[in-house]
JSON list of C-alpha atoms in Angstrom, two decimals:
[
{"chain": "A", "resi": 1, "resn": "UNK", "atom": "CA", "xyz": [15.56, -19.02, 3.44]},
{"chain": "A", "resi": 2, "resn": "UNK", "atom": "CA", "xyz": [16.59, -15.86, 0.94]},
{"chain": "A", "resi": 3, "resn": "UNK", "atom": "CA", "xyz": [14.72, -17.04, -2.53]},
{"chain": "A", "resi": 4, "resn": "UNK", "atom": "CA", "xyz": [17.71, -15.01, -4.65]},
{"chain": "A", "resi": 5, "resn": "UNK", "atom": "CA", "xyz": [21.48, -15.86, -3.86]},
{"chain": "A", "resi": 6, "resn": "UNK", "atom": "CA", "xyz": [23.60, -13.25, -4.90]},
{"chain": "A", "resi": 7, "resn": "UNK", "atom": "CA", "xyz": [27.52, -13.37, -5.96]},
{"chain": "A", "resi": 8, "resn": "UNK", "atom": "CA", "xyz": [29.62, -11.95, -5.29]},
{"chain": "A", "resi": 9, "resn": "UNK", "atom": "CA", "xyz": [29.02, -10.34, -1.76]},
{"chain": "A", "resi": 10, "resn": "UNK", "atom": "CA", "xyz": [31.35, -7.99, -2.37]},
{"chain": "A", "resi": 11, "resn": "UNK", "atom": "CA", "xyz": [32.87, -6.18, -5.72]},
{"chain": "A", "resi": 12, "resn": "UNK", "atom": "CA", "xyz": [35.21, -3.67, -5.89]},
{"chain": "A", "resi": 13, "resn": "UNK", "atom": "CA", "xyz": [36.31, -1.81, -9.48]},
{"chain": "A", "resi": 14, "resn": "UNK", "atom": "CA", "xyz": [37.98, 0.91, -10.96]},
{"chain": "A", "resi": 15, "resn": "UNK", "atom": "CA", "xyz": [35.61, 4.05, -12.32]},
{"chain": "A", "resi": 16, "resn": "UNK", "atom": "CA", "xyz": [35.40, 3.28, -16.05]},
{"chain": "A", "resi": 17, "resn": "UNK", "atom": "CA", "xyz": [35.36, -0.99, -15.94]},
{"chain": "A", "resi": 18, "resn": "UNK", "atom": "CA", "xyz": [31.78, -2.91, -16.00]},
{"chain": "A", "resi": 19, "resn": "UNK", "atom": "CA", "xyz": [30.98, -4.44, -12.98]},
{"chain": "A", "resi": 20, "resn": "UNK", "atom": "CA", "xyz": [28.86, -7.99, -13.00]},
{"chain": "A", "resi": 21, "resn": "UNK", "atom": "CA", "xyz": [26.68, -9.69, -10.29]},
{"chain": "A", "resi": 22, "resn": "UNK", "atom": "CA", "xyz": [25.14, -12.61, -10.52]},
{"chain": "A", "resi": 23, "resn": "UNK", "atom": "CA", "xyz": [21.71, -13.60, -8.93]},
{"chain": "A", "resi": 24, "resn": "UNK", "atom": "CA", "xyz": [20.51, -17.39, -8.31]},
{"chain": "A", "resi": 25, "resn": "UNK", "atom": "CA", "xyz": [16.82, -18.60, -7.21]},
{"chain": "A", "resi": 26, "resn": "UNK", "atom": "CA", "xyz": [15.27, -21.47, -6.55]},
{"chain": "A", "resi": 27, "resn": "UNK", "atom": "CA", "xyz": [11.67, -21.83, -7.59]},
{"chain": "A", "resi": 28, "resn": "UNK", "atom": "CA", "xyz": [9.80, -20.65, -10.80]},
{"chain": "A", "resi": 29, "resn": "UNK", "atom": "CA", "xyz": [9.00, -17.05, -11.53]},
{"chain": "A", "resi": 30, "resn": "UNK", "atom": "CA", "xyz": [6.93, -14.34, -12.92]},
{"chain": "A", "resi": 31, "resn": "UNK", "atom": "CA", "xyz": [9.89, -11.97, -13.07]},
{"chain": "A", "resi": 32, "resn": "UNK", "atom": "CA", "xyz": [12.83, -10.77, -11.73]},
{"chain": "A", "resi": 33, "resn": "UNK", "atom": "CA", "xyz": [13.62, -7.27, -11.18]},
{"chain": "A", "resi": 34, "resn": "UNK", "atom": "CA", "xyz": [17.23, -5.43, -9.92]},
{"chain": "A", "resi": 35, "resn": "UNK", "atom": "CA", "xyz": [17.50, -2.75, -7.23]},
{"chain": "A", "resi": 36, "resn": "UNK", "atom": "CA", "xyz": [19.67, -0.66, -5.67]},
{"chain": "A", "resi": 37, "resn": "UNK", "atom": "CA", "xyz": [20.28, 1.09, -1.99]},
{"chain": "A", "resi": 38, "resn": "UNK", "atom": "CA", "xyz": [23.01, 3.77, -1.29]},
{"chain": "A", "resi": 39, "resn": "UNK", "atom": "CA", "xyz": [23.71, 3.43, 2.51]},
{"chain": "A", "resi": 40, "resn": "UNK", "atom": "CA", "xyz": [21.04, 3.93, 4.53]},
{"chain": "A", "resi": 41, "resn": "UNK", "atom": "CA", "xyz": [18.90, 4.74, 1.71]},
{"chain": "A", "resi": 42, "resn": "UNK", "atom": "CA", "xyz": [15.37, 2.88, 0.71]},
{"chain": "A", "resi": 43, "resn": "UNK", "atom": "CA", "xyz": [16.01, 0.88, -2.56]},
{"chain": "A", "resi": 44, "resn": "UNK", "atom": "CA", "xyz": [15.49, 2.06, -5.66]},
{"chain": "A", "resi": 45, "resn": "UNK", "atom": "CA", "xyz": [13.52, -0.28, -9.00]},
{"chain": "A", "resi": 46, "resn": "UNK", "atom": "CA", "xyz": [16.23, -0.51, -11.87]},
{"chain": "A", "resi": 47, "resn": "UNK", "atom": "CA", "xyz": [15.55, -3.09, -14.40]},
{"chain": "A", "resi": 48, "resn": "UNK", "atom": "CA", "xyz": [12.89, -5.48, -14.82]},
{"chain": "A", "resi": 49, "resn": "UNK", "atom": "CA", "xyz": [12.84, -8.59, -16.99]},
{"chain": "A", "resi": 50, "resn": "UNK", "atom": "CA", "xyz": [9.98, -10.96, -17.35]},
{"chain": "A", "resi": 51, "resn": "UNK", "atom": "CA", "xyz": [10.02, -14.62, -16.90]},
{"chain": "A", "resi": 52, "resn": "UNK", "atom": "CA", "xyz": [10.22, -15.61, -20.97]},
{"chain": "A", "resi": 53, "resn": "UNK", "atom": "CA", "xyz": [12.85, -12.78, -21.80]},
{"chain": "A", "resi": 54, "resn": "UNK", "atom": "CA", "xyz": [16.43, -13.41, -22.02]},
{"chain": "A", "resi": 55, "resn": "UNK", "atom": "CA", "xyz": [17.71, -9.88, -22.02]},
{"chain": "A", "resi": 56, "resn": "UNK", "atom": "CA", "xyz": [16.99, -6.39, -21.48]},
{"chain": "A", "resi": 57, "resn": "UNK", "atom": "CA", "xyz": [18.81, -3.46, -21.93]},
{"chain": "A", "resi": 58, "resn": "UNK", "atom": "CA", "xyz": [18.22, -0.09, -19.52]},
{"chain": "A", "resi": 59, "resn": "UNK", "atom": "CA", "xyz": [20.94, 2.78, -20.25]},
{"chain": "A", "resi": 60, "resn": "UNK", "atom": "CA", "xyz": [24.02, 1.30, -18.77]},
{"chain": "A", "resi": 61, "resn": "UNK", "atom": "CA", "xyz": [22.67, -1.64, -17.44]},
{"chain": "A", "resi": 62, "resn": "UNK", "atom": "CA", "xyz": [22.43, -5.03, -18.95]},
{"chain": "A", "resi": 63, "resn": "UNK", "atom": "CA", "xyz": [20.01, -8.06, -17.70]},
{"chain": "A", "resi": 64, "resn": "UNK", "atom": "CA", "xyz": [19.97, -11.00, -18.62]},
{"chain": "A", "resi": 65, "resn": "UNK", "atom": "CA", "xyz": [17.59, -14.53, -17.19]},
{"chain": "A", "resi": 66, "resn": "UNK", "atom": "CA", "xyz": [18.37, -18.36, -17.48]},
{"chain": "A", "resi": 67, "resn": "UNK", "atom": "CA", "xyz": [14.95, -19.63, -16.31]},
{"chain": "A", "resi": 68, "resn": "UNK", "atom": "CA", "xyz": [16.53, -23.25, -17.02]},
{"chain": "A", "resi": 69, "resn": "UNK", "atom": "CA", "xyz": [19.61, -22.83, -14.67]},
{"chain": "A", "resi": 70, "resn": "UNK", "atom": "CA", "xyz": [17.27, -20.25, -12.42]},
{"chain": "A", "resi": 71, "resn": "UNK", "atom": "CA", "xyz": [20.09, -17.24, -12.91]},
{"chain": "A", "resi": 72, "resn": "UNK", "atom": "CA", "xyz": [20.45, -13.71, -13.78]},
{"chain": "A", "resi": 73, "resn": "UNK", "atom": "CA", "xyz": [22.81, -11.64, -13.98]},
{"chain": "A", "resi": 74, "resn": "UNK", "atom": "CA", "xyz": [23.63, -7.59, -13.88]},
{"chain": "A", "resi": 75, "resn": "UNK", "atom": "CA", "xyz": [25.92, -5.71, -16.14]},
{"chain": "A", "resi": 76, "resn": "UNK", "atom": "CA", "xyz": [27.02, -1.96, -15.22]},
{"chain": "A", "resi": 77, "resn": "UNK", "atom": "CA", "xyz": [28.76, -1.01, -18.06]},
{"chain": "A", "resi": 78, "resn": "UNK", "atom": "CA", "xyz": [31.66, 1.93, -17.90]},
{"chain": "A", "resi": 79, "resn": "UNK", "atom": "CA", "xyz": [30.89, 2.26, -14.32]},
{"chain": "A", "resi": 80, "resn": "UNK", "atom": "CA", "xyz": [30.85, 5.75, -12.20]},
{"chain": "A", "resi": 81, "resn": "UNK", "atom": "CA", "xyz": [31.73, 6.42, -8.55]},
{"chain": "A", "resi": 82, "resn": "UNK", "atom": "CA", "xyz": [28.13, 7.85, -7.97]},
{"chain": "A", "resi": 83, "resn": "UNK", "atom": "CA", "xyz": [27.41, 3.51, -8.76]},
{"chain": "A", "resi": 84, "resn": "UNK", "atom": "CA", "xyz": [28.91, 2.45, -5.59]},
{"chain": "A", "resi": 85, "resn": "UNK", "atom": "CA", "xyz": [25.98, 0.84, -3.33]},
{"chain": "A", "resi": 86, "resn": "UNK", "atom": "CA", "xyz": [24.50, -2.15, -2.77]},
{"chain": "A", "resi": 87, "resn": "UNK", "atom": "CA", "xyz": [22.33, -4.33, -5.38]},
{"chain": "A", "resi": 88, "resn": "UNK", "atom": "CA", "xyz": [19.70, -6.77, -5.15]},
{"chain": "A", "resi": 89, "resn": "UNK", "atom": "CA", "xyz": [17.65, -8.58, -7.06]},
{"chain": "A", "resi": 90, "resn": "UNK", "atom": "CA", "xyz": [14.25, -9.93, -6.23]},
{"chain": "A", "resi": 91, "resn": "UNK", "atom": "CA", "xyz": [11.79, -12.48, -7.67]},
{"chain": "A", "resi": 92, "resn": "UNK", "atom": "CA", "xyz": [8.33, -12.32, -7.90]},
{"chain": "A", "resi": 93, "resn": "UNK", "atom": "CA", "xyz": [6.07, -14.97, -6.69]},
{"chain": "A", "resi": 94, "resn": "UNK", "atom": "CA", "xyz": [2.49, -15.93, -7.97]},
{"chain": "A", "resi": 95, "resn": "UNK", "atom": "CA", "xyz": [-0.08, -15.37, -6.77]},
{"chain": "A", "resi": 96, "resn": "UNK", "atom": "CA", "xyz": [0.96, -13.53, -4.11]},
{"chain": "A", "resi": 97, "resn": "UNK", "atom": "CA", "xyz": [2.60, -10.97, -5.71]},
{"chain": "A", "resi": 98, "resn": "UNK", "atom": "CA", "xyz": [5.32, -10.93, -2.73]},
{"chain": "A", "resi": 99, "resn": "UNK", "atom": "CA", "xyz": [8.95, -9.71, -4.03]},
{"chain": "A", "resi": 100, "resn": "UNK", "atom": "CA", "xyz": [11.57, -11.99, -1.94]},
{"chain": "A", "resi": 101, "resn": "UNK", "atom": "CA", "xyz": [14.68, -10.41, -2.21]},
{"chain": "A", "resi": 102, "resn": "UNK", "atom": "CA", "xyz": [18.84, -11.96, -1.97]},
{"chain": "A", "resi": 103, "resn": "UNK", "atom": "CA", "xyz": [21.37, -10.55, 0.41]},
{"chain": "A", "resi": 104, "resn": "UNK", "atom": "CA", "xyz": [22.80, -8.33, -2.13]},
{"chain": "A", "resi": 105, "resn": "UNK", "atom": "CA", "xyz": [25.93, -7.19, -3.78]},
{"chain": "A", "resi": 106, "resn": "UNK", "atom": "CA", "xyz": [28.08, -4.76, -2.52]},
{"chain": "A", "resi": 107, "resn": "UNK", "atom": "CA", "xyz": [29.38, -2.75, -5.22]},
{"chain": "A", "resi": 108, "resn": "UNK", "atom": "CA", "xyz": [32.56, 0.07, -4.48]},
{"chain": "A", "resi": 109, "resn": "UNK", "atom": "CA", "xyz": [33.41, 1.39, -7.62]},
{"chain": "A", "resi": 110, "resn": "UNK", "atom": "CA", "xyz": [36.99, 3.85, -7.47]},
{"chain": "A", "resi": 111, "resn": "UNK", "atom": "CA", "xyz": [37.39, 7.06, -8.81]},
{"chain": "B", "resi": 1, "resn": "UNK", "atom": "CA", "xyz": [5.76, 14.54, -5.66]},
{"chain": "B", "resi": 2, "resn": "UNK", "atom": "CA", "xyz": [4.00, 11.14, -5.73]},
{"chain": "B", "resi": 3, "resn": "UNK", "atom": "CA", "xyz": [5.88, 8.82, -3.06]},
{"chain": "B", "resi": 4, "resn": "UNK", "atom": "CA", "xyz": [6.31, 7.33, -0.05]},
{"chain": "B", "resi": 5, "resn": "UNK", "atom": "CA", "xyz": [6.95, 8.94, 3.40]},
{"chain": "B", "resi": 6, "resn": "UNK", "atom": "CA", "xyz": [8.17, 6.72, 6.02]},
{"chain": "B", "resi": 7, "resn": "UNK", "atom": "CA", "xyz": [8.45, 8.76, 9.38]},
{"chain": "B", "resi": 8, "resn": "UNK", "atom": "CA", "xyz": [10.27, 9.02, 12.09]},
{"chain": "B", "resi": 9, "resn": "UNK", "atom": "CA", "xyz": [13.74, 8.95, 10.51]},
{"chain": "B", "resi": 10, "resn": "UNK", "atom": "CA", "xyz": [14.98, 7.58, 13.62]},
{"chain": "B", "resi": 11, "resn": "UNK", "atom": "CA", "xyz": [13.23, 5.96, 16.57]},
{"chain": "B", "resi": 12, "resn": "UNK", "atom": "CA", "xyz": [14.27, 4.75, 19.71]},
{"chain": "B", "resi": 13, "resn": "UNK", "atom": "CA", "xyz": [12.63, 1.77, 22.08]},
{"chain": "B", "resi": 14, "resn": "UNK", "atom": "CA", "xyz": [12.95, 1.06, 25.68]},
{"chain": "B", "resi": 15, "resn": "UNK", "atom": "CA", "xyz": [12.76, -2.42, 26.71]},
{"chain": "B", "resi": 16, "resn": "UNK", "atom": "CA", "xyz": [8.85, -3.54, 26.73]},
{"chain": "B", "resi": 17, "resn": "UNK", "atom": "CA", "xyz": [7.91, -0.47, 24.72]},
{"chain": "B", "resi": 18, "resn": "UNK", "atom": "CA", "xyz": [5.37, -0.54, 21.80]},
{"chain": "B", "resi": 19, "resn": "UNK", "atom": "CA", "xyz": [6.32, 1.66, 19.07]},
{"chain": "B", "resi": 20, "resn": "UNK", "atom": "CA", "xyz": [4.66, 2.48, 15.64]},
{"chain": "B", "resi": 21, "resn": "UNK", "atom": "CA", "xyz": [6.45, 3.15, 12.49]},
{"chain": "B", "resi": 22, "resn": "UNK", "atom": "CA", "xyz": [4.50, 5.54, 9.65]},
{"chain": "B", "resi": 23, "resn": "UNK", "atom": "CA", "xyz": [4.12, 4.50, 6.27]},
{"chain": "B", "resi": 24, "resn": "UNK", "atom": "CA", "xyz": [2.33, 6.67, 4.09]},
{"chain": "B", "resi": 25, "resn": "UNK", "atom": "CA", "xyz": [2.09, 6.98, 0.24]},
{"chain": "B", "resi": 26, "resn": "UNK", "atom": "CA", "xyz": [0.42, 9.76, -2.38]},
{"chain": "B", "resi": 27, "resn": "UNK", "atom": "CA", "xyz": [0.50, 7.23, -5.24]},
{"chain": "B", "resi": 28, "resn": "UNK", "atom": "CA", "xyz": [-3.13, 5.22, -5.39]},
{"chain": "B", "resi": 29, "resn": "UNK", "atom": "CA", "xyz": [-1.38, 2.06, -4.70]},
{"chain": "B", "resi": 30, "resn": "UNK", "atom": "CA", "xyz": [-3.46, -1.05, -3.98]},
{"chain": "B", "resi": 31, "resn": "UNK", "atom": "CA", "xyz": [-0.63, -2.93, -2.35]},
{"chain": "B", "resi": 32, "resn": "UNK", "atom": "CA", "xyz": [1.67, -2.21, 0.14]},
{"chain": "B", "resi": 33, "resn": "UNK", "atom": "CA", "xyz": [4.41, -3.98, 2.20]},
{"chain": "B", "resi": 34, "resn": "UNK", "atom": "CA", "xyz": [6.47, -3.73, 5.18]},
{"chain": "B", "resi": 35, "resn": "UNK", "atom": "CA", "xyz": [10.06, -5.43, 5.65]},
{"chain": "B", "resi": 36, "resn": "UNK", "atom": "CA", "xyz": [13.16, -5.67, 7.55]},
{"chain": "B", "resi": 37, "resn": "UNK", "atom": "CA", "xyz": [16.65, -5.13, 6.71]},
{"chain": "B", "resi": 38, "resn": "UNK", "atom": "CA", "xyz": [19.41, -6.17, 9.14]},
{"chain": "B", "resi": 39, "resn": "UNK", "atom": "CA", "xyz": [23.34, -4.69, 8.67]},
{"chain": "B", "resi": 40, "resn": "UNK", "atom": "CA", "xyz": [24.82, -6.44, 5.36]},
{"chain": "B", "resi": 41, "resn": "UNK", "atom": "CA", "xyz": [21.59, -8.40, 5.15]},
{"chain": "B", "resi": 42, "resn": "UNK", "atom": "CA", "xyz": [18.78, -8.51, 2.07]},
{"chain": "B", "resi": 43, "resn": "UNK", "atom": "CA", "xyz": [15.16, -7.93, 3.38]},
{"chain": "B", "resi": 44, "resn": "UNK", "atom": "CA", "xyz": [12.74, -9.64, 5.32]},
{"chain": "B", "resi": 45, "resn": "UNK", "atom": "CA", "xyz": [9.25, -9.78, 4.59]},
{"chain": "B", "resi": 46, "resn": "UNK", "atom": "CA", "xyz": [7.37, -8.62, 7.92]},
{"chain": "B", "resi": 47, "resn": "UNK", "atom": "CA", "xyz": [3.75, -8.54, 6.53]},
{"chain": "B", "resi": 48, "resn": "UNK", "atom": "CA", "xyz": [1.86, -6.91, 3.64]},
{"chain": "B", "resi": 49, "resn": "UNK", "atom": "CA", "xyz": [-1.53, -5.60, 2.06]},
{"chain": "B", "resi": 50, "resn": "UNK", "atom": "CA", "xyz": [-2.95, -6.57, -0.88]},
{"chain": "B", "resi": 51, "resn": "UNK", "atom": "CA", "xyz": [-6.28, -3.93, -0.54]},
{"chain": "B", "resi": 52, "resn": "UNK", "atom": "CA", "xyz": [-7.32, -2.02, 1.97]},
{"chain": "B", "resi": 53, "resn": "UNK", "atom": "CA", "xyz": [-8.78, -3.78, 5.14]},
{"chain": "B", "resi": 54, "resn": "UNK", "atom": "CA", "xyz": [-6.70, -6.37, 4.49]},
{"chain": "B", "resi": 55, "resn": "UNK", "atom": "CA", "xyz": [-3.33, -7.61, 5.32]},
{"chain": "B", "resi": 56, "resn": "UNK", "atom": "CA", "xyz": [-1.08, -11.18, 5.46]},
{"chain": "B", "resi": 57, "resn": "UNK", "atom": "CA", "xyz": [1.90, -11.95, 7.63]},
{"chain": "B", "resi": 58, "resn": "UNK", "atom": "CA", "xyz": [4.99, -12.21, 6.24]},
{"chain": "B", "resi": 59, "resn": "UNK", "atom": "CA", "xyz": [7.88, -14.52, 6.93]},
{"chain": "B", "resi": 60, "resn": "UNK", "atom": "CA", "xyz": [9.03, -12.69, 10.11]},
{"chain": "B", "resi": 61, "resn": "UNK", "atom": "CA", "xyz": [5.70, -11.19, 11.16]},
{"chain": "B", "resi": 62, "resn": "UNK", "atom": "CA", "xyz": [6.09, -12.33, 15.31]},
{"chain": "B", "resi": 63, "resn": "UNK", "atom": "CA", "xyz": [6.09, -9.81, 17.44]},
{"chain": "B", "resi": 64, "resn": "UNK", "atom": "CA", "xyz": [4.78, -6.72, 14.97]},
{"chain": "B", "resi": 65, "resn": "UNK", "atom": "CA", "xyz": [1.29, -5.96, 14.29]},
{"chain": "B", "resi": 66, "resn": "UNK", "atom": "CA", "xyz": [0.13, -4.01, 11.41]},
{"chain": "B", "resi": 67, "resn": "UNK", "atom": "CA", "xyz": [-3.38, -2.27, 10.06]},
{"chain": "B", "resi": 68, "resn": "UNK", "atom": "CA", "xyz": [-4.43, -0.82, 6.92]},
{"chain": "B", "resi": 69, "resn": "UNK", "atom": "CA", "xyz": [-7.31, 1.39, 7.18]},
{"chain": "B", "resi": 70, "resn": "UNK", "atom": "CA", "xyz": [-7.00, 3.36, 4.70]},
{"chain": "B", "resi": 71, "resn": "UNK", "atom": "CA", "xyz": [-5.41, 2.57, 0.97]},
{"chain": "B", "resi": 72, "resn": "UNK", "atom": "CA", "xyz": [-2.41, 5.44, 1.69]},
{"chain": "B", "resi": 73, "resn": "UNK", "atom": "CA", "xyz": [-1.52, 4.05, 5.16]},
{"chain": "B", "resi": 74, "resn": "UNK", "atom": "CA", "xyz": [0.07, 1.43, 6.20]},
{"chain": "B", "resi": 75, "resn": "UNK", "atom": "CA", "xyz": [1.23, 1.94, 9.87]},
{"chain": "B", "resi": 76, "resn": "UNK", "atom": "CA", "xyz": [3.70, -0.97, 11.61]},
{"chain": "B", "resi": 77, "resn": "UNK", "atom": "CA", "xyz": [3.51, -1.43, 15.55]},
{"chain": "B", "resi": 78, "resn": "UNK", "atom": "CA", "xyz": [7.13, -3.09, 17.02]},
{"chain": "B", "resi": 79, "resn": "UNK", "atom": "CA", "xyz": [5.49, -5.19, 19.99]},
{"chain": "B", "resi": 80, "resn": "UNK", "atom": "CA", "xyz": [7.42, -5.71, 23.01]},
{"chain": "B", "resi": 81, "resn": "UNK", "atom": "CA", "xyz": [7.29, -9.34, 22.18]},
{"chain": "B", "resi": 82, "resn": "UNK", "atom": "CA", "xyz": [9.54, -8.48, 19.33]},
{"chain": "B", "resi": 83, "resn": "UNK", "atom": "CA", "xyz": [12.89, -9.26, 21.13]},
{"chain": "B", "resi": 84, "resn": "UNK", "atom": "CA", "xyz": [15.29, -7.76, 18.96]},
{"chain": "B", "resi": 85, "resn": "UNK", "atom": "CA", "xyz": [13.49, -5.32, 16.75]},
{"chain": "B", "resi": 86, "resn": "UNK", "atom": "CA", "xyz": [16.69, -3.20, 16.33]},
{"chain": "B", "resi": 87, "resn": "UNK", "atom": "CA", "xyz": [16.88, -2.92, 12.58]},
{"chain": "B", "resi": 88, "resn": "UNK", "atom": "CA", "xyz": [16.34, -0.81, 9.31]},
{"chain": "B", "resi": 89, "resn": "UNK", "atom": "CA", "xyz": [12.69, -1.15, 8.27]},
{"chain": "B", "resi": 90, "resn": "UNK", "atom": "CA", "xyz": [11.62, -0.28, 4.60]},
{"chain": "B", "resi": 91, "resn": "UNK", "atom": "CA", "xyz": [7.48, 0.33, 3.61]},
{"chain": "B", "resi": 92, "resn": "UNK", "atom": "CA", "xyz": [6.80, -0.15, -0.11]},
{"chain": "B", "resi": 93, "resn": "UNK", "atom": "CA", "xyz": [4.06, -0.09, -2.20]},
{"chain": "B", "resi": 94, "resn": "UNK", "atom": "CA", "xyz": [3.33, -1.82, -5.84]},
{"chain": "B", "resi": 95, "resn": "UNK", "atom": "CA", "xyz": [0.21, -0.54, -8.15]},
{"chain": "B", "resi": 96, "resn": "UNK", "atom": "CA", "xyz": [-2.11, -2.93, -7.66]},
{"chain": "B", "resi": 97, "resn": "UNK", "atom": "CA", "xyz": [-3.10, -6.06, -5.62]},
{"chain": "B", "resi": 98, "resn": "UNK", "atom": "CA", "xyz": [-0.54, -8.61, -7.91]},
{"chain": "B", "resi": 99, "resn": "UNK", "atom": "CA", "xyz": [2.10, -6.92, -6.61]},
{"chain": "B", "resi": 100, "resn": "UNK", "atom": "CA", "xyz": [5.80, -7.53, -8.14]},
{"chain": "B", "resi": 101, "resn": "UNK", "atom": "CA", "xyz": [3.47, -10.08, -10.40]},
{"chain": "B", "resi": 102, "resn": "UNK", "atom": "CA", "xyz": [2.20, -7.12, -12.19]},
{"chain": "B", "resi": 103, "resn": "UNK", "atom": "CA", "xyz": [5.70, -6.58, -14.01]},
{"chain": "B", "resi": 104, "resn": "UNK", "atom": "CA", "xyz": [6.02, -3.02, -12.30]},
{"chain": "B", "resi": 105, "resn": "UNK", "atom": "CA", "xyz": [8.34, -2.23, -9.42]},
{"chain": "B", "resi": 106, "resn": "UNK", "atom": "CA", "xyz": [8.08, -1.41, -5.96]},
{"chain": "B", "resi": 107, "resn": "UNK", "atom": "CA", "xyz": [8.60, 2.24, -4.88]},
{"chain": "B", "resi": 108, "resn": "UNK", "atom": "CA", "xyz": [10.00, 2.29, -1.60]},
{"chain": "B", "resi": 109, "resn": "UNK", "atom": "CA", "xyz": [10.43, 4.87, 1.14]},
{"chain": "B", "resi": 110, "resn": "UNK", "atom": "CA", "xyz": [13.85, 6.15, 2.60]},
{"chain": "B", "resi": 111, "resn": "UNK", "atom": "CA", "xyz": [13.15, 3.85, 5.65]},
{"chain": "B", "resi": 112, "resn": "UNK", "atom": "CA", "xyz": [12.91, 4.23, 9.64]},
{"chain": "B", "resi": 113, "resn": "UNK", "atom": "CA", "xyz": [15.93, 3.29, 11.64]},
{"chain": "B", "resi": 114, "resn": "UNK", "atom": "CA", "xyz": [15.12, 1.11, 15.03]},
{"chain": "B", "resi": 115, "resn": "UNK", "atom": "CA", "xyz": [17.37, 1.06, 18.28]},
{"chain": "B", "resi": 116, "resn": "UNK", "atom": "CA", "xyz": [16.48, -0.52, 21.38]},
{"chain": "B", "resi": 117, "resn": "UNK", "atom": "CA", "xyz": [18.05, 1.56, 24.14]}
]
């Protein structure tokens, strides 16, 4: 089974509002990391945040990790057409190193 | 540019065919992975490579085959005994052998799209 859960499947906004996904996983990690894939495109690294930070900040994006209730979540702030696609985030397992990745948010953002 | 090149763009298999799928990056890489994407899915670890001459299945590694030869190349073979290998398939690559352990992300090509016909 998918390590990450994501929520929701399916988002859509007007251009302008901030747009939040949520990300659950179920067994320890040395990170989690965000990425995202424009149809039919290969996926693209946004944001990484390590295992004993709580937030990070990356231009418009916001991260945050709960390692005690195994969450994350994503924050697009004053969101832009060109940020409709689909988002996933991934955990990273020791000591393989393997990234398993959740089913992913779909993300339609109106101009 | 330093990336990865997946190729072809498209491919098409006839029933009981073999087919392999390129995977080739220009960034000195130690590790590199293969997965598989399904419509409205996440992705599917097929196998991966931690160093060169050297490679681990994945979760869904039945019916592929892989090799890794050389550290830029990572080639996938679709077996016939993969019975529905009709998918998206992404090759990606992380810096060194710890792979998304090493706090850096993957890079990933634009993918090679597989129909059985």
């Amino acid at each position: 089974s998918q390590q990450g859960e994501e929520d929701p499947q399916a988002l859509s906004i007007q251009e302008g509002e901030n747009a939040t996904m949520n990300c659950s996983y179920k067994t320890s990690i040395n990170n989690l990391q965000w990425y995202r894939q424009n149809s039919g495109r290969g996926l693209v690294h946004l944001i990484l945040i390590r295992s004993n930070e709580r937030e990070k900040h990356s231009g418009r994006l916001r991260v945050t990790l709960d390692t005690s209730k195994k969450s994350s979540s994503l924050l697009i702030t004053a969101s832009r057409a060109a940020d409709t696609a689909s988002y996933f985030c991934a955990t990273a397992l020791s000591p393989t190193g393997k990234l398993i990745f959740g089913q992913g948010t779909t993300l339609q953002v109106k101009p | 540019d330093g990336g990865i090149t997946q190729s072809p763009k498209y491919l098409f298999r006839k029933e009981g065919q073999n087919v392999t799928l390129s995977c080739e990056q220009n960034l000195n890489h130690d590790a590199m992975y293969w997965y598989r994407q399904d419509p409205g899915q996440g992705l599917r670890l097929i196998y991966y490579s931690q160093i060169v001459n050297d490679f681990q299945k994945g979760d869904i590694a039945e019916g592929y085959s892989v090799s890794r030869e050389k550290k830029e190349s990572f080639p996938l073979t679709v077996t016939s005994a993969q019975k529905n290998p009709t998918a998206f398939y992404l090759c990606a690559s992380s810096p060194s052998a710890a792979g998304g352990t090493d706090n850096y992300g993957y890079t990933f090509g634009s993918g090679t799209r597989l129909t059985v016909v």
